[in-house]
Amino acid sequence: RVCHIFRNLGEIAKPAIPRLMKLADEGVPSARTAAYVTLGMLGPSPEHDIVGLLTKRLDAFYLLDKERALIGLGHLGAEAKPALEKIAALMDQPDKSCQVEAAYAYWKITGESTRPLKTLDQCLDSYDFRLNAVVRAGDMGPLSVSLLPKMLKFLDEPDELALQEAVILSCEQMGPAAKQAIPRLQSLLANRSEEHTSELQS
C-alpha cells in the first residue's frame, strides 16, 4: 500500500528510493515486487542502479518477480535499454510465461512496435495468455489496431465476460482507429438488451 502511495506522489517520493531498494532486495514476494514497479515509476536515480536491480530480477525463479520487474523497466523507458537483451529473450520464451509483459516493456523502452505486436499476436492464440495480451494491446492504443480482428472474435465467447470486457476497453483505448469494431459492438449491445428484456419478461 505504501508503494502505491509513493507512485501517486511521483517526484516528491524520490527520497524513499533507498528504502525501496532495500525492500526490493529483502522483502517478501508481494512487497518486493511492488517495490520493483514503484522504483521504475520513480526512477531514474543517479545514486541508485535501479535498472541493474530490475534486470537481475528477470532471472528470478518466480514469475511475479519477472513480470513486475518488466513493468518497472517499462516505466523507466529509454533508461532501461541495458536490459533489452534479457527482455528480448523473454519475448521469445516458448512457454509464453512472460511474453506479454516483455513485449510491452520492449515497446515502452524502444518505441518500436513491430516485434512486440508480433509477440502479442502469438499470445492471443493462447487460452492462458490472451486476456493479458488484449489488455496490453489496449495499452498500446492505436498502434495495436492490427490485432483488433482477432480480438473481436473473443466477443463471440459468451462465457468469457472478463475477456469481452477487456476487448471493449481496448477498443476504447485505440480510439478512432478501432472504428471497424463499431458494428460488432452494436450487435453485442443489441443482443444483451434482448437478453435483459427476456429475463424481465420471464
Coordinates of N, CA, C and O in Angstrom, one line a residue, residues 76-187:
L76 N 10.7 2.9 -16.8 CA 11.9 3.7 -16.9 C 12.2 4.1 -18.3 O 13.0 5.0 -18.6
G77 N 11.5 3.5 -19.3 CA 11.7 3.9 -20.7 C 13.1 3.7 -21.2 O 13.7 2.7 -20.9
A78 N 13.6 4.7 -21.9 CA 14.9 4.6 -22.6 C 16.0 4.3 -21.6 O 17.0 3.8 -22.0
E79 N 15.8 4.7 -20.4 CA 16.9 4.5 -19.4 C 17.1 3.0 -19.2 O 18.2 2.6 -18.7
A80 N 16.2 2.1 -19.5 CA 16.3 0.7 -19.3 C 16.9 -0.1 -20.5 O 16.8 -1.3 -20.5
K81 N 17.4 0.6 -21.5 CA 17.9 0.0 -22.7 C 19.0 -1.1 -22.3 O 19.1 -2.1 -23.1
P82 N 19.8 -1.0 -21.3 CA 20.7 -2.0 -20.9 C 20.1 -3.4 -20.7 O 20.7 -4.4 -20.7
A83 N 18.8 -3.4 -20.4 CA 18.0 -4.6 -20.1 C 17.4 -5.3 -21.3 O 16.8 -6.3 -21.3
L84 N 17.6 -4.6 -22.5 CA 16.8 -5.1 -23.7 C 17.2 -6.5 -24.1 O 16.3 -7.2 -24.6
E85 N 18.4 -6.9 -24.0 CA 18.8 -8.3 -24.4 C 18.0 -9.3 -23.6 O 17.5 -10.3 -24.2
K86 N 17.9 -9.1 -22.3 CA 17.2 -10.1 -21.5 C 15.7 -10.0 -21.8 O 14.9 -11.0 -21.8
I87 N 15.2 -8.8 -22.0 CA 13.8 -8.6 -22.3 C 13.4 -9.3 -23.6 O 12.4 -10.0 -23.7
A88 N 14.3 -9.1 -24.6 CA 14.0 -9.8 -25.9 C 14.0 -11.3 -25.8 O 13.2 -12.0 -26.4
A89 N 14.9 -11.8 -24.9 CA 14.9 -13.3 -24.7 C 13.6 -13.7 -24.1 O 13.1 -14.8 -24.4
L90 N 13.1 -13.0 -23.1 CA 11.8 -13.3 -22.5 C 10.6 -13.3 -23.5 O 9.6 -14.0 -23.4
M91 N 10.7 -12.4 -24.5 CA 9.7 -12.3 -25.5 C 9.7 -13.5 -26.4 O 8.6 -13.9 -26.9
D92 N 10.8 -14.2 -26.5 CA 10.9 -15.4 -27.3 C 10.7 -16.7 -26.6 O 10.8 -17.8 -27.2
Q93 N 10.4 -16.6 -25.3 CA 10.2 -17.9 -24.5 C 9.1 -18.7 -25.0 O 7.9 -18.2 -25.2
P94 N 9.3 -20.0 -25.3 CA 8.2 -20.8 -25.9 C 7.1 -21.1 -24.9 O 5.9 -21.3 -25.4
D95 N 7.3 -21.0 -23.6 CA 6.2 -21.2 -22.6 C 5.3 -20.0 -22.5 O 4.3 -20.0 -21.8
K96 N 5.7 -18.9 -23.1 CA 4.9 -17.6 -23.1 C 4.7 -17.0 -21.7 O 3.9 -16.1 -21.6
S97 N 5.3 -17.5 -20.7 CA 5.0 -17.1 -19.3 C 5.2 -15.6 -19.1 O 4.4 -14.9 -18.4
C98 N 6.2 -15.0 -19.7 CA 6.5 -13.5 -19.5 C 6.4 -12.8 -20.8 O 6.7 -11.6 -20.9
Q99 N 5.9 -13.4 -21.9 CA 6.0 -12.8 -23.2 C 5.2 -11.5 -23.3 O 5.6 -10.5 -23.9
V100 N 4.0 -11.5 -22.7 CA 3.1 -10.3 -22.8 C 3.8 -9.1 -22.2 O 3.9 -8.0 -22.8
E101 N 4.3 -9.2 -20.9 CA 4.9 -8.1 -20.2 C 6.2 -7.7 -20.9 O 6.6 -6.6 -20.9
A102 N 6.9 -8.7 -21.4 CA 8.2 -8.4 -22.1 C 8.0 -7.6 -23.3 O 8.7 -6.7 -23.6
A103 N 6.9 -8.0 -24.1 CA 6.6 -7.3 -25.3 C 6.2 -5.8 -25.0 O 6.7 -4.9 -25.7
Y104 N 5.4 -5.6 -24.0 CA 5.0 -4.3 -23.6 C 6.2 -3.4 -23.1 O 6.3 -2.3 -23.5
A105 N 7.1 -4.1 -22.3 CA 8.2 -3.3 -21.8 C 9.2 -3.0 -23.0 O 9.7 -1.9 -23.0
Y106 N 9.3 -3.9 -23.9 CA 10.2 -3.6 -25.1 C 9.7 -2.4 -25.8 O 10.5 -1.5 -26.2
W107 N 8.4 -2.3 -26.0 CA 7.8 -1.2 -26.7 C 8.0 0.1 -25.9 O 8.4 1.1 -26.5
K108 N 7.8 0.0 -24.6 CA 7.9 1.2 -23.8 C 9.3 1.8 -23.8 O 9.5 3.0 -23.7
I109 N 10.3 0.9 -23.9 CA 11.7 1.3 -23.8 C 12.2 1.8 -25.1 O 12.9 2.7 -25.2
T110 N 11.8 1.1 -26.2 CA 12.3 1.4 -27.5 C 11.4 2.3 -28.4 O 11.9 2.9 -29.3
G111 N 10.1 2.2 -28.2 CA 9.2 2.9 -29.1 C 8.9 2.1 -30.3 O 8.1 2.5 -31.2
E112 N 9.6 0.9 -30.5 CA 9.4 0.1 -31.7 C 8.3 -0.9 -31.4 O 8.3 -1.6 -30.4
S113 N 7.3 -1.0 -32.3 CA 6.1 -1.7 -32.1 C 6.0 -3.0 -32.9 O 5.3 -3.9 -32.5
T114 N 6.8 -3.2 -33.9 CA 6.6 -4.4 -34.8 C 6.8 -5.7 -34.1 O 6.0 -6.6 -34.1
R115 N 8.0 -5.8 -33.4 CA 8.3 -7.1 -32.7 C 7.3 -7.3 -31.6 O 6.8 -8.4 -31.4
P116 N 7.0 -6.3 -30.7 CA 6.1 -6.5 -29.6 C 4.7 -6.9 -30.1 O 4.1 -7.8 -29.5
L117 N 4.2 -6.3 -31.2 CA 2.9 -6.7 -31.7 C 2.9 -8.1 -32.3 O 1.9 -8.8 -32.1
K118 N 4.0 -8.6 -32.8 CA 4.1 -9.9 -33.3 C 3.9 -10.9 -32.1 O 3.3 -11.9 -32.2
T119 N 4.6 -10.5 -31.0 CA 4.5 -11.4 -29.8 C 3.1 -11.4 -29.2 O 2.6 -12.4 -28.8
L120 N 2.5 -10.2 -29.1 CA 1.1 -10.2 -28.6 C 0.2 -10.9 -29.5 O -0.7 -11.6 -29.0
D121 N 0.4 -10.9 -30.8 CA -0.5 -11.6 -31.7 C -0.4 -13.1 -31.4 O -1.4 -13.8 -31.4
Q122 N 0.8 -13.6 -31.1 CA 1.0 -15.0 -30.8 C 0.3 -15.4 -29.5 O -0.3 -16.4 -29.3
C123 N 0.4 -14.5 -28.5 CA -0.2 -14.7 -27.2 C -1.7 -14.7 -27.3 O -2.4 -15.3 -26.5
L124 N -2.3 -14.0 -28.3 CA -3.7 -14.0 -28.4 C -4.2 -15.4 -28.8 O -5.4 -15.7 -28.6
D125 N -3.4 -16.2 -29.3 CA -3.7 -17.6 -29.7 C -3.7 -18.6 -28.5 O -4.0 -19.7 -28.7
S126 N -3.2 -18.1 -27.4 CA -3.0 -18.9 -26.2 C -4.1 -18.7 -25.2 O -4.3 -17.5 -24.8
Y127 N -4.9 -19.7 -24.9 CA -6.0 -19.5 -23.9 C -5.5 -18.9 -22.6 O -6.2 -18.1 -22.0
D128 N -4.4 -19.3 -22.1 CA -3.9 -18.8 -20.8 C -3.4 -17.4 -20.8 O -3.4 -16.7 -19.8
F129 N -3.0 -16.9 -22.0 CA -2.4 -15.5 -22.0 C -3.1 -14.5 -22.9 O -2.7 -13.4 -22.9
R130 N -4.2 -14.9 -23.5 CA -4.9 -14.0 -24.4 C -5.5 -12.8 -23.6 O -5.5 -11.7 -24.2
L131 N -6.0 -13.0 -22.4 CA -6.6 -11.9 -21.7 C -5.5 -10.8 -21.4 O -5.7 -9.6 -21.7
N132 N -4.3 -11.2 -21.0 CA -3.2 -10.2 -20.7 C -2.8 -9.6 -22.0 O -2.5 -8.4 -22.0
A133 N -2.8 -10.3 -23.1 CA -2.4 -9.8 -24.4 C -3.4 -8.7 -24.9 O -3.0 -7.7 -25.4
V134 N -4.7 -9.0 -24.6 CA -5.7 -8.0 -25.0 C -5.5 -6.7 -24.2 O -5.6 -5.6 -24.7
V135 N -5.3 -6.8 -22.9 CA -5.1 -5.7 -22.1 C -3.9 -4.8 -22.5 O -4.0 -3.6 -22.7
R136 N -2.8 -5.5 -22.8 CA -1.6 -4.8 -23.2 C -1.7 -4.2 -24.6 O -1.2 -3.1 -24.9
A137 N -2.5 -4.9 -25.5 CA -2.8 -4.3 -26.8 C -3.5 -3.0 -26.6 O -3.2 -2.0 -27.3
G138 N -4.5 -3.0 -25.7 CA -5.2 -1.7 -25.4 C -4.3 -0.7 -24.9 O -4.4 0.5 -25.3
D139 N -3.3 -1.0 -24.1 CA -2.4 -0.1 -23.5 C -1.5 0.6 -24.6 O -1.0 1.7 -24.4
M140 N -1.3 -0.1 -25.7 CA -0.5 0.4 -26.8 C -1.4 1.3 -27.7 O -0.8 1.9 -28.6
G141 N -2.7 1.4 -27.4 CA -3.5 2.3 -28.2 C -3.6 2.0 -29.7 O -3.6 0.8 -30.0
P142 N -3.7 3.0 -30.5 CA -3.9 2.8 -31.9 C -2.9 2.0 -32.6 O -3.1 1.4 -33.7
L143 N -1.7 1.9 -32.0 CA -0.6 1.1 -32.7 C -1.0 -0.4 -32.8 O -0.4 -1.1 -33.7
S144 N -1.9 -0.8 -32.0 CA -2.2 -2.3 -31.9 C -3.4 -2.6 -32.7 O -4.0 -3.7 -32.6
V145 N -3.9 -1.7 -33.5 CA -5.2 -1.9 -34.2 C -5.1 -3.1 -35.2 O -6.1 -3.8 -35.5
S146 N -3.9 -3.5 -35.6 CA -3.8 -4.7 -36.5 C -4.2 -6.0 -35.8 O -4.6 -7.0 -36.4
L147 N -4.3 -6.0 -34.4 CA -4.7 -7.1 -33.6 C -6.2 -7.2 -33.4 O -6.7 -8.2 -32.9
L148 N -6.9 -6.1 -33.8 CA -8.3 -6.0 -33.5 C -9.1 -7.1 -34.1 O -10.0 -7.6 -33.4
P149 N -9.0 -7.5 -35.4 CA -9.8 -8.5 -35.9 C -9.8 -9.8 -35.1 O -10.8 -10.4 -34.9
K150 N -8.6 -10.2 -34.6 CA -8.5 -11.4 -33.8 C -9.2 -11.2 -32.5 O -9.9 -12.1 -31.9
M151 N -9.0 -10.0 -31.9 CA -9.6 -9.7 -30.6 C -11.1 -9.7 -30.6 O -11.8 -10.1 -29.7
L152 N -11.7 -9.2 -31.7 CA -13.1 -9.1 -31.8 C -13.8 -10.5 -31.8 O -14.9 -10.6 -31.4
K153 N -13.1 -11.5 -32.3 CA -13.6 -12.8 -32.3 C -13.9 -13.3 -30.8 O -14.8 -14.2 -30.6
F154 N -13.2 -12.7 -29.9 CA -13.4 -13.1 -28.5 C -14.8 -12.7 -28.0 O -15.3 -13.2 -27.0
L155 N -15.4 -11.7 -28.7 CA -16.7 -11.3 -28.3 C -17.8 -12.3 -28.5 O -18.9 -12.2 -28.0
D156 N -17.4 -13.3 -29.3 CA -18.4 -14.4 -29.6 C -18.4 -15.5 -28.5 O -19.0 -16.5 -28.6
E157 N -17.6 -15.3 -27.4 CA -17.5 -16.3 -26.4 C -18.3 -15.8 -25.2 O -17.7 -15.1 -24.3
P158 N -19.5 -16.1 -25.1 CA -20.4 -15.6 -24.1 C -20.0 -15.8 -22.6 O -20.4 -15.1 -21.7
D159 N -19.3 -16.9 -22.4 CA -18.9 -17.3 -21.0 C -17.6 -16.6 -20.6 O -17.2 -16.7 -19.4
E160 N -17.0 -15.8 -21.5 CA -15.7 -15.2 -21.2 C -16.0 -13.7 -21.0 O -15.5 -12.8 -21.7
L161 N -16.7 -13.3 -19.9 CA -17.1 -11.9 -19.7 C -15.9 -11.0 -19.4 O -15.9 -9.9 -19.9
A162 N -14.9 -11.5 -18.7 CA -13.7 -10.7 -18.4 C -13.0 -10.4 -19.7 O -12.5 -9.3 -19.9
L163 N -12.9 -11.4 -20.6 CA -12.2 -11.2 -21.8 C -13.0 -10.3 -22.7 O -12.4 -9.4 -23.4
Q164 N -14.3 -10.4 -22.8 CA -15.1 -9.5 -23.6 C -14.9 -8.0 -23.1 O -14.8 -7.1 -23.9
E165 N -14.9 -7.9 -21.8 CA -14.8 -6.5 -21.2 C -13.4 -5.9 -21.6 O -13.3 -4.7 -21.9
A166 N -12.4 -6.8 -21.5 CA -11.1 -6.3 -21.9 C -11.0 -5.9 -23.4 O -10.4 -4.9 -23.7
V167 N -11.7 -6.6 -24.2 CA -11.7 -6.3 -25.7 C -12.4 -4.9 -25.8 O -11.9 -4.0 -26.6
I168 N -13.5 -4.7 -25.2 CA -14.3 -3.5 -25.3 C -13.4 -2.3 -24.8 O -13.4 -1.2 -25.5
L169 N -12.8 -2.5 -23.7 CA -11.9 -1.4 -23.1 C -10.8 -1.1 -24.1 O -10.3 0.1 -24.2
S170 N -10.2 -2.1 -24.7 CA -9.1 -1.9 -25.6 C -9.5 -1.2 -26.8 O -8.8 -0.3 -27.3
C171 N -10.7 -1.4 -27.3 CA -11.3 -0.7 -28.4 C -11.4 0.8 -28.0 O -11.0 1.7 -28.9
E172 N -11.8 1.1 -26.8 CA -11.9 2.5 -26.4 C -10.5 3.1 -26.4 O -10.3 4.3 -26.8
Q173 N -9.5 2.4 -25.9 CA -8.1 3.0 -25.9 C -7.5 3.2 -27.2 O -6.7 4.1 -27.4
M174 N -8.0 2.4 -28.2 CA -7.5 2.5 -29.6 C -8.1 3.8 -30.3 O -7.6 4.3 -31.2
G175 N -9.3 4.2 -29.7 CA -9.9 5.4 -30.2 C -10.4 5.2 -31.7 O -10.9 4.1 -32.1
P176 N -10.4 6.3 -32.5 CA -11.0 6.2 -33.8 C -10.4 5.1 -34.7 O -11.0 4.7 -35.7
A177 N -9.1 4.7 -34.4 CA -8.5 3.6 -35.2 C -9.3 2.3 -35.1 O -9.2 1.5 -36.0
A178 N -10.2 2.2 -34.1 CA -10.9 1.0 -33.9 C -12.3 1.1 -34.4 O -13.2 0.3 -34.0
K179 N -12.6 2.0 -35.4 CA -13.9 2.1 -35.9 C -14.5 0.9 -36.5 O -15.7 0.7 -36.5
Q180 N -13.6 0.0 -37.0 CA -14.1 -1.3 -37.6 C -14.9 -2.1 -36.6 O -15.6 -3.0 -36.9
A181 N -14.7 -1.8 -35.3 CA -15.3 -2.6 -34.2 C -16.8 -2.2 -34.0 O -17.5 -2.9 -33.3
I182 N -17.2 -1.0 -34.5 CA -18.5 -0.5 -34.1 C -19.6 -1.4 -34.4 O -20.5 -1.7 -33.6
P183 N -19.7 -2.0 -35.7 CA -20.8 -2.9 -35.9 C -20.9 -4.1 -35.0 O -22.0 -4.5 -34.5
R184 N -19.7 -4.6 -34.6 CA -19.7 -5.8 -33.7 C -20.1 -5.4 -32.3 O -20.8 -6.1 -31.7
L185 N -19.7 -4.2 -31.9 CA -20.1 -3.7 -30.6 C -21.6 -3.4 -30.5 O -22.2 -3.7 -29.5
Q186 N -22.1 -2.8 -31.6 CA -23.5 -2.6 -31.6 C -24.4 -3.9 -31.6 O -25.4 -3.9 -30.9
S187 N -23.9 -4.9 -32.3 CA -24.5 -6.2 -32.3 C -24.5 -6.8 -30.9 O -25.5 -7.3 -30.4

